[in-house]
Amino acid sequence: MAHSPQTTPSGFLLPSIHSAPPFFTEQPNPNTQAQHTEQWTRIILTYARHKRLFVLRVEDAAVPGGDWDEVLRNERINRRMLPSHLSSILASMVSKNLAVYEPPKQIHAVLLYWRLPEEWADVLHSWATATGQLNTILTYYEITDPPVPSPLSNMPLPLLRRAINVLTRSGRAQIIGVADGEGVRLFAGGK
Amino acid sequence: MHRLGGVGLAAFDRQKESQRSFAELSSELSKAQVDHLQSQLTQFRTALSHFAASHRDSIRSDPAFRHEFQQMCSSIGVDPLAGPRKGGWWAEILGMSDWQYELGVQIVDVCVSTRERNGGVIEMGELVRMVSKLRGVGSGVITEDDVTRSIKTLQPLGAGYEVMDVGGGKKMVRSVMKELDDDQAIVLAEAQAEGGRIVEEILEMRRGWPRERARAALENMLLRDGLCWLDSQDETHGKAYWVPSAMRWDE
């Protein structure tokens, strides 16, 4: 049996290692495990970007029917990732700043950094510039749920806050309290 | 009474004389033989270089022809890579060594880039496939023979590249300085037959190994050498080992 790349129903191309049964088992050899974790990390991040998924939970490996079935399971070879395995991959991703535990102080769910907060900050700033919304007050809701879909649509608030923090540190944004929560004013400003 | 050679002092001279002429004759004869041999050798060299030069393209591009040529060379005791000059005069005539060294570099490339997933042991067919892909040539252009030959040229580097026969006509190329013991070679061969999967029971049944021996060999490959991977969701045995170098990978 040859192990070959597979395209999922959602159009995502899984590498050939995803069709290898042992890929779904946590490896006792630390070197092997490190290599597999690296591969898993890559698959998870590219899939998240492909489907615009921001959150990955350990329970996604436990309960079928979620957003992550296409990668955490392989029905063709009857294998699935076990929650404990996923949990150690998440830990590795957090340690490499490719994800962050969200909310903090728990280890069951992460916010995925398929774009780093710094990159999201640039995306946000470019979007505001392109849509002529500099110097006006924007609520967080207006950013994550704009009338015209944007690259920031459906972005989770914790991630948006991190991106805005990056902008405030470089003087390109000012956080403003508004009646129904938080708002921000973006400035042209240099980098 | 006449003795052969006569008597008296004059006889010594005569004997010396005849000895000298025999020696002269002998050296003349052997000189003629050497000359003859030399001219034959020159002729042979010329013919061979002529052959090599005129078939250079075929030798470089046609694997069957190259194989035949190399067999011919080895049957007459000429190593196409060896020679008085750097790279061998064959190399100069054929440009063969460039080709071979180039192939060597690509073999190293494939071995190193796949080491992470196969622990430094790659199946010959897979290596040939990947090198062919790297060169952008179709299958059959590069043969196992070429790869084996190139690996020999890598030996002076001391990187430990080696072709191993694991039985059943299967060959593996090892690119790490790690001695494979006999048991591991057997595990590789059995895994090869199973598409990469191997369990203790197979070694027990087919090789008559005691369970402990099978377990020790597999656990060593798993934990110590990183030559196999663990699958704890195996349908029939619950726990199976997979040898990545024995698995077929389509990139």
Coordinates of C-alpha atoms in Angstrom, one line a residue:
Chain A
M1 CA 0.0 0.0 0.0
A2 CA 1.4 3.3 -1.0
H3 CA 1.1 6.4 1.2
S4 CA 0.1 9.3 -0.9
P5 CA -1.2 12.8 -0.4
Q6 CA -5.0 13.1 -0.1
T7 CA -7.4 16.0 -0.8
T8 CA -10.1 16.4 1.8
P9 CA -13.8 17.2 0.9
S10 CA -13.0 20.8 1.8
G11 CA -10.2 20.9 -0.7
F12 CA -7.3 20.7 1.7
L13 CA -4.3 18.7 0.6
L14 CA -3.0 16.4 3.3
P15 CA 0.6 15.2 3.0
S16 CA 1.3 11.5 2.5
I17 CA 2.4 11.0 6.1
H18 CA -1.2 11.6 7.1
S19 CA -2.1 8.2 5.6
A20 CA 0.5 6.4 7.7
P21 CA -1.1 4.7 10.7
P22 CA 1.7 5.4 13.2
F23 CA 1.4 9.1 12.5
F24 CA -1.7 9.0 14.8
T25 CA 0.2 7.5 17.7
E26 CA 2.4 9.5 20.1
Q27 CA 5.9 8.2 19.5
P28 CA 8.1 7.0 22.4
N29 CA 11.3 8.0 20.6
P30 CA 11.8 11.7 21.4
N31 CA 13.4 12.4 18.0
T32 CA 10.7 10.7 16.1
Q33 CA 8.1 12.5 18.2
A34 CA 9.7 15.9 17.6
Q35 CA 9.6 15.3 13.8
H36 CA 6.0 14.1 13.9
T37 CA 5.0 17.1 16.1
E38 CA 6.6 19.4 13.6
Q39 CA 4.6 17.8 10.8
W40 CA 1.4 18.0 12.8
T41 CA 2.0 21.6 13.6
R42 CA 2.4 22.4 9.9
I43 CA -0.8 20.5 9.0
I44 CA -2.8 22.2 11.8
L45 CA -1.7 25.7 10.9
T46 CA -2.2 25.3 7.2
Y47 CA -5.6 23.7 7.7
A48 CA -6.6 26.4 10.1
R49 CA -5.6 29.0 7.5
H50 CA -7.5 27.1 4.8
K51 CA -10.7 26.9 6.8
R52 CA -10.2 30.2 8.8
L53 CA -10.3 28.3 12.1
F54 CA -8.9 30.2 15.1
V55 CA -9.4 27.8 17.9
L56 CA -8.3 24.2 18.5
R57 CA -9.5 22.3 21.6
V58 CA -8.2 19.0 23.0
E59 CA -11.8 17.8 22.9
D60 CA -11.8 18.2 19.1
A61 CA -9.9 15.0 19.1
A62 CA -12.3 13.3 21.5
V63 CA -15.6 14.2 20.0
P64 CA -16.3 13.6 16.3
G65 CA -18.4 16.0 14.2
G66 CA -16.3 19.1 14.8
D67 CA -14.4 21.4 12.5
W68 CA -11.2 19.4 12.8
D69 CA -12.4 15.9 11.8
E70 CA -10.6 16.0 8.4
V71 CA -7.2 16.3 9.9
L72 CA -7.6 14.7 13.3
R73 CA -9.2 11.6 11.8
N74 CA -8.4 9.4 8.9
E75 CA -11.3 7.2 8.2
R76 CA -9.6 5.5 5.3
I77 CA -7.0 3.9 7.6
N78 CA -9.3 4.0 10.6
R79 CA -7.1 6.1 12.8
R80 CA -7.7 9.1 14.9
M81 CA -5.6 11.3 17.1
L82 CA -6.1 10.7 20.8
P83 CA -6.7 13.7 23.0
S84 CA -3.5 13.2 25.0
H85 CA -1.5 13.2 21.8
L86 CA -3.2 16.5 20.7
S87 CA -2.6 18.0 24.1
S88 CA 1.1 17.4 23.8
I89 CA 1.2 18.9 20.2
L90 CA -0.7 22.0 21.5
A91 CA 1.9 22.3 24.3
S92 CA 4.7 22.2 21.7
M93 CA 2.9 24.8 19.6
V94 CA 2.5 27.1 22.5
S95 CA 6.2 26.8 23.4
K96 CA 7.1 27.9 19.9
N97 CA 4.7 30.8 19.9
L98 CA 2.6 29.3 17.1
A99 CA -0.4 29.2 19.4
V100 CA -1.4 30.5 22.8
Y101 CA -3.6 29.1 25.5
E102 CA -6.8 31.0 25.4
P103 CA -8.2 31.6 27.9
P104 CA -5.0 31.6 29.8
K105 CA -4.3 29.3 32.8
Q106 CA -5.8 26.2 31.2
I107 CA -4.4 23.8 28.6
H108 CA -7.4 22.5 26.8
A109 CA -7.8 25.1 24.1
V110 CA -5.5 27.3 22.1
L111 CA -5.8 30.3 19.8
L112 CA -3.9 29.4 16.7
Y113 CA -1.3 31.8 15.3
W114 CA -1.4 31.0 11.6
R115 CA -0.8 34.7 11.6
L116 CA 1.1 36.2 14.5
P117 CA -0.5 39.2 16.3
E118 CA 2.1 41.4 14.6
E119 CA 0.9 40.2 11.3
W120 CA -2.8 40.7 12.3
A121 CA -1.9 44.2 13.4
D122 CA -0.7 45.0 9.8
V123 CA -3.8 43.3 8.3
L124 CA -6.0 45.4 10.5
H125 CA -4.2 48.6 9.8
S126 CA -4.2 48.0 6.0
W127 CA -7.9 47.2 6.1
A128 CA -8.7 50.4 8.0
T129 CA -6.6 52.4 5.6
A130 CA -8.1 50.8 2.5
T131 CA -11.7 51.3 3.7
G132 CA -11.1 54.9 4.9
Q133 CA -11.7 54.2 8.5
L134 CA -8.5 55.8 10.0
N135 CA -9.1 58.4 12.7
T136 CA -12.6 57.2 13.4
I137 CA -13.7 55.2 16.4
L138 CA -14.4 51.6 15.5
T139 CA -16.0 49.2 17.9
Y140 CA -14.4 45.7 18.1
Y141 CA -17.7 44.4 16.7
E142 CA -17.5 46.6 13.7
I143 CA -14.0 45.1 13.0
T144 CA -14.8 41.4 13.4
D145 CA -18.2 41.6 11.8
P146 CA -18.1 44.2 9.0
P147 CA -20.9 44.6 6.5
V148 CA -18.5 43.7 3.7
P149 CA -16.5 40.6 4.6
S150 CA -12.9 41.3 5.3
P151 CA -9.8 39.3 6.2
L152 CA -10.7 40.1 9.9
S153 CA -14.2 38.7 9.7
N154 CA -15.0 36.4 12.6
M155 CA -11.7 37.0 14.2
P156 CA -11.9 36.1 17.9
L157 CA -11.7 39.1 20.3
P158 CA -8.7 37.9 22.3
L159 CA -6.7 37.8 19.0
L160 CA -8.0 41.2 18.0
R161 CA -7.0 42.6 21.3
R162 CA -3.5 41.3 20.9
A163 CA -3.3 42.8 17.4
I164 CA -4.5 46.2 18.7
N165 CA -2.0 46.1 21.5
V166 CA 0.7 45.8 18.9
L167 CA -0.6 48.9 17.2
T168 CA -0.9 50.9 20.4
R169 CA 2.6 50.1 21.3
S170 CA 3.8 51.6 18.0
G171 CA 1.5 54.6 18.3
R172 CA -0.8 53.6 15.5
A173 CA -3.9 53.0 17.6
Q174 CA -5.6 54.2 20.7
I175 CA -8.0 52.1 22.7
I176 CA -11.2 54.0 23.6
G177 CA -14.0 53.0 25.9
V178 CA -17.3 53.2 24.1
A179 CA -20.9 52.8 25.3
D180 CA -21.3 49.2 24.3
G181 CA -17.8 47.9 25.1
E182 CA -14.4 48.6 23.6
G183 CA -13.4 50.7 20.6
V184 CA -10.3 51.7 18.9
R185 CA -9.1 54.6 16.9
L186 CA -6.4 53.9 14.3
F187 CA -3.9 56.4 13.1
A188 CA -1.9 56.5 9.9
G189 CA 1.4 56.8 11.8
G190 CA 4.7 55.3 10.8
K191 CA 5.6 51.9 11.8
Chain B
M1 CA 89.5 -36.1 -27.9
H2 CA 87.1 -33.2 -28.3
R3 CA 85.1 -32.2 -25.4
L4 CA 82.2 -29.9 -26.0
G5 CA 83.6 -26.4 -25.8
G6 CA 87.1 -27.8 -26.0
V7 CA 89.7 -27.5 -23.3
G8 CA 92.1 -25.0 -22.1
L9 CA 91.9 -21.3 -21.4
A10 CA 90.2 -20.5 -24.7
A11 CA 87.2 -22.6 -23.7
F12 CA 86.4 -20.1 -20.9
D13 CA 86.2 -17.3 -23.4
R14 CA 84.0 -19.3 -25.7
Q15 CA 81.7 -20.2 -22.9
K16 CA 81.4 -16.6 -21.9
E17 CA 80.8 -15.7 -25.4
S18 CA 78.0 -18.1 -25.9
Q19 CA 76.4 -17.1 -22.5
R20 CA 76.5 -13.5 -23.6
S21 CA 74.9 -14.2 -26.9
F22 CA 72.2 -16.3 -25.2
A23 CA 71.5 -13.5 -22.8
E24 CA 71.4 -11.0 -25.7
L25 CA 69.0 -13.2 -27.6
S26 CA 66.8 -13.7 -24.5
S27 CA 66.6 -10.0 -23.8
E28 CA 66.0 -9.3 -27.4
L29 CA 63.1 -11.8 -27.4
S30 CA 61.6 -10.4 -24.2
K31 CA 62.0 -6.9 -25.5
A32 CA 60.1 -7.9 -28.6
Q33 CA 57.4 -9.4 -26.5
V34 CA 57.1 -6.4 -24.3
D35 CA 57.0 -4.2 -27.4
H36 CA 54.4 -6.4 -28.8
L37 CA 52.4 -6.3 -25.6
Q38 CA 52.8 -2.6 -25.4
S39 CA 51.6 -2.0 -28.9
Q40 CA 48.7 -4.3 -28.2
L41 CA 47.8 -2.4 -25.1
T42 CA 48.1 0.9 -26.9
Q43 CA 45.9 -0.5 -29.6
F44 CA 43.4 -1.8 -27.1
R45 CA 43.4 1.5 -25.3
T46 CA 42.9 3.4 -28.5
A47 CA 40.1 1.0 -29.5
L48 CA 38.5 1.3 -26.2
S49 CA 38.8 5.1 -26.0
H50 CA 37.5 5.3 -29.5
F51 CA 34.6 3.1 -28.5
A52 CA 33.9 5.1 -25.4
A53 CA 34.2 8.4 -27.2
S54 CA 32.0 7.4 -30.0
H55 CA 29.4 5.9 -27.7
R56 CA 29.7 8.5 -25.1
D57 CA 26.2 9.8 -25.5
S58 CA 24.7 6.4 -25.4
I59 CA 26.7 5.5 -22.4
R60 CA 25.5 8.6 -20.6
S61 CA 21.9 8.5 -21.6
D62 CA 21.0 4.8 -22.1
P63 CA 21.0 2.9 -18.8
A64 CA 21.0 -0.5 -20.5
F65 CA 24.0 0.4 -22.6
R66 CA 25.7 1.9 -19.6
H67 CA 25.2 -1.2 -17.7
E68 CA 26.6 -3.4 -20.5
F69 CA 29.5 -1.1 -20.8
Q70 CA 30.3 -1.3 -17.2
Q71 CA 29.9 -5.0 -17.2
M72 CA 32.3 -5.2 -20.1
C73 CA 34.8 -3.0 -18.2
S74 CA 34.6 -5.1 -15.1
S75 CA 34.9 -8.4 -17.0
I76 CA 38.2 -7.2 -18.6
G77 CA 39.3 -5.8 -15.2
V78 CA 39.1 -2.1 -16.1
D79 CA 37.4 0.1 -13.6
P80 CA 35.9 3.0 -15.4
L81 CA 36.4 5.2 -12.4
A82 CA 40.0 4.3 -11.7
G83 CA 43.0 5.5 -13.6
P84 CA 46.3 7.3 -13.4
R85 CA 44.8 10.8 -13.5
K86 CA 42.3 12.5 -11.2
G87 CA 39.0 11.0 -11.8
G88 CA 40.5 8.4 -14.1
W89 CA 41.2 8.6 -17.7
W90 CA 37.9 6.9 -18.3
A91 CA 36.3 9.8 -16.5
E92 CA 38.0 12.2 -18.8
I93 CA 37.0 10.3 -21.9
L94 CA 33.5 9.7 -20.9
G95 CA 32.7 12.5 -18.5
M96 CA 31.4 9.5 -16.6
S97 CA 32.7 10.5 -13.2
D98 CA 31.0 13.8 -13.3
W99 CA 27.8 12.0 -13.9
Q100 CA 28.6 9.6 -11.1
Y101 CA 29.7 12.2 -8.6
E102 CA 26.7 14.3 -9.5
L103 CA 24.5 11.3 -8.8
G104 CA 26.4 10.8 -5.6
V105 CA 25.5 14.3 -4.5
Q106 CA 21.9 13.7 -5.3
I107 CA 21.9 10.4 -3.4
V108 CA 23.3 12.2 -0.4
D109 CA 20.6 14.9 -0.8
V110 CA 17.8 12.3 -0.8
C111 CA 19.3 10.3 2.0
V112 CA 19.7 13.4 4.2
S113 CA 16.4 14.9 3.5
T114 CA 14.5 11.7 4.2
R115 CA 16.6 10.8 7.2
E116 CA 14.1 12.3 9.6
R117 CA 11.3 10.1 8.5
N118 CA 13.2 6.9 7.9
G119 CA 16.0 7.0 10.4
G120 CA 18.7 6.8 7.8
V121 CA 17.8 3.7 6.0
I122 CA 16.1 4.0 2.7
E123 CA 14.8 1.3 0.3
M124 CA 16.8 1.1 -2.9
G125 CA 13.7 1.4 -5.2
E126 CA 12.5 4.5 -3.2
L127 CA 16.0 6.1 -3.5
V128 CA 16.1 5.5 -7.2
R129 CA 12.6 6.9 -7.6
M130 CA 13.5 10.0 -5.6
V131 CA 16.8 10.6 -7.3
S132 CA 15.1 10.3 -10.7
K133 CA 12.5 12.8 -9.5
L134 CA 15.2 15.2 -8.4
R135 CA 16.9 14.9 -11.8
G136 CA 13.6 15.3 -13.5
V137 CA 14.0 12.1 -15.5
G138 CA 11.6 9.3 -16.1
S139 CA 11.8 5.9 -14.4
G140 CA 14.4 3.6 -15.8
V141 CA 16.9 6.2 -16.7
I142 CA 18.8 5.7 -13.4
T143 CA 19.3 2.2 -12.3
E144 CA 20.1 0.5 -9.0
D145 CA 23.4 -0.3 -10.6
D146 CA 24.2 3.4 -11.1
V147 CA 23.2 4.2 -7.5
T148 CA 25.3 1.3 -6.1
R149 CA 28.3 2.5 -8.1
S150 CA 27.9 6.1 -7.0
I151 CA 27.6 5.0 -3.4
K152 CA 31.0 3.3 -3.9
T153 CA 32.5 6.6 -5.0
L154 CA 31.2 8.2 -1.8
Q155 CA 33.1 5.7 0.4
P156 CA 36.3 7.8 0.7
L157 CA 34.2 10.5 2.4
G158 CA 33.7 8.1 5.3
A159 CA 30.1 9.1 5.7
G160 CA 29.1 5.5 6.1
Y161 CA 26.9 5.2 3.0
E162 CA 26.4 1.5 2.4
V163 CA 24.2 -0.7 0.3
M164 CA 22.8 -3.6 2.4
D165 CA 21.2 -6.7 1.0
V166 CA 18.3 -7.6 3.2
G167 CA 17.4 -10.7 1.4
G168 CA 14.6 -11.5 -1.1
G169 CA 16.3 -9.4 -3.7
K170 CA 15.6 -6.3 -1.6
K171 CA 18.3 -3.7 -1.1
M172 CA 18.5 -0.9 1.4
V173 CA 20.8 2.0 1.5
R174 CA 22.1 3.1 4.9
S175 CA 23.2 6.6 5.3
V176 CA 24.0 6.7 9.0
M177 CA 27.1 5.5 10.9
K178 CA 25.0 2.8 12.6
E179 CA 25.7 -0.8 12.3
L180 CA 22.5 -2.7 11.6
D181 CA 22.7 -6.1 13.3
D182 CA 21.4 -9.3 11.7
D183 CA 18.1 -9.2 13.5
Q184 CA 17.4 -5.7 12.3
A185 CA 18.2 -6.6 8.8
I186 CA 15.7 -9.4 9.1
V187 CA 13.1 -7.1 10.5
L188 CA 13.7 -4.7 7.6
A189 CA 13.2 -7.5 5.1
E190 CA 10.0 -8.7 6.8
A191 CA 8.6 -5.2 7.1
Q192 CA 9.4 -4.7 3.4
A193 CA 7.2 -7.6 2.5
E194 CA 4.3 -6.2 4.6
G195 CA 4.4 -2.7 3.2
G196 CA 6.2 -1.4 6.3
R197 CA 4.1 -2.9 9.1
I198 CA 5.7 -5.4 11.4
V199 CA 4.5 -7.2 14.6
E200 CA 6.2 -9.6 16.9
E201 CA 3.9 -12.4 15.7
I202 CA 5.2 -12.2 12.1
L203 CA 8.8 -12.7 13.2
E204 CA 7.7 -15.5 15.4
M205 CA 5.8 -17.3 12.7
R206 CA 8.0 -16.7 9.7
R207 CA 11.4 -16.7 11.3
G208 CA 10.7 -18.9 14.3
W209 CA 12.0 -16.3 16.7
P210 CA 11.1 -16.5 20.4
R211 CA 8.8 -13.7 21.4
E212 CA 11.5 -12.0 23.5
R213 CA 13.9 -11.8 20.6
A214 CA 11.3 -10.3 18.4
R215 CA 10.3 -7.8 21.0
A216 CA 13.9 -6.8 21.8
A217 CA 14.8 -6.3 18.1
L218 CA 11.6 -4.1 17.6
E219 CA 12.0 -2.1 20.7
N220 CA 15.6 -1.4 20.0
M221 CA 14.7 -0.1 16.5
L222 CA 11.9 1.9 18.0
L223 CA 13.5 3.5 21.0
R224 CA 17.2 3.4 20.5
D225 CA 17.6 3.8 16.7
G226 CA 14.5 5.6 15.7
L227 CA 14.2 3.2 12.7
C228 CA 10.6 2.4 13.3
W229 CA 7.4 4.1 14.5
L230 CA 4.8 2.8 16.9
D231 CA 1.1 2.4 16.0
S232 CA -1.0 1.8 19.1
Q233 CA -4.3 1.6 17.1
D234 CA -3.5 -1.5 15.2
E235 CA -6.7 -3.4 14.4
T236 CA -5.4 -7.0 14.9
H237 CA -2.6 -6.7 17.4
G238 CA -3.4 -3.4 19.2
K239 CA 0.3 -2.5 18.8
A240 CA 2.3 -2.6 15.6
Y241 CA 5.6 -1.3 14.5
W242 CA 6.1 0.5 11.2
V243 CA 9.4 0.8 9.4
P244 CA 9.2 4.1 7.4
S245 CA 12.0 3.1 5.1
A246 CA 10.0 0.0 4.1
M247 CA 6.8 2.0 3.4
R248 CA 5.9 3.2 -0.1
W249 CA 5.7 7.0 -0.1
D250 CA 4.2 8.9 -3.0
E251 CA 5.1 12.5 -2.6

